[in-house]
């Protein structure tokens, strides 16, 4: 971090290459050890606030960006703009991070405009041998009933922390502490498409058949798409809604058309 430039007490900027720069949000304050540590959710929210503030200025030199758990990578056109100018832009644009209350409503409005809230309908009680479920194992580990597990799982509006592992695989969090459990000791070689699973402090939907070690608690017919209004993006949020098997079968047939 020899080239780190502070943005505020938790955040800083680093030059990664000749064409990229990264914003990192740290768990602990750089200036005051007594300050409370930022949760993963708070760090991710701050990353997205940075993105919202940058996008509001629509910089022409910005080629691409990658949002992750606690960082934001910006790729710029080095033939069009110098690093020092990009850095000055970021220091000026993100100065609002030091004044969270002054322009709080503007920041919230900007974030809302660049993200979507996806509702994903989930059947938590499928009776189909080709679609395995770990619900009983989750019940045993958490000492909760399946009804409690379903209620807890759909009680939260999840942030998309990052997109990775495979196209459209969104890491969502944070899961209720009551549902957190380690990954499977022996991962499956093939997790069916549409499986809704949990592991650690996160939950996710498998968009296609894939190996996986998360605990499956339900299935969805949610259709993943390259359409920007449907595809899961790093600025988005997700809510889950329980449906019965009849409705799941209907949605699945509709999605297959």
XYZ file of C-alpha atoms in Angstrom, residues 7 18 24 26 29 49 73 76 78 80-81 84 129 137-138 149 151 160 163 169 173 184 187 203 220 226 230 237 251:
29
model
C -10.228 9.181 0.994
C -1.291 1.973 -15.988
C -10.654 -0.105 -0.904
C -11.144 -1.150 5.336
C -10.464 3.122 11.007
C -21.935 4.724 -2.501
C -11.877 -1.340 -9.416
C -9.854 4.148 -17.446
C -4.909 6.047 -20.244
C -7.352 10.008 -22.904
C -6.499 10.951 -19.319
C -3.092 12.201 -11.554
C -35.567 -36.556 -6.236
C -29.355 -30.885 7.580
C -29.896 -27.143 8.062
C -35.603 -21.266 8.245
C -39.123 -17.189 7.453
C -25.359 -8.195 -4.052
C -20.762 -11.365 -9.144
C -23.761 -16.010 -9.740
C -25.633 -11.084 2.184
C -20.729 -29.050 2.798
C -19.349 -30.615 -2.341
C -26.883 -16.973 0.207
C -36.487 -20.971 -8.121
C -28.159 -10.616 -20.225
C -33.240 -8.709 -15.452
C -30.553 -5.985 -4.006
C -43.282 -20.504 -13.364
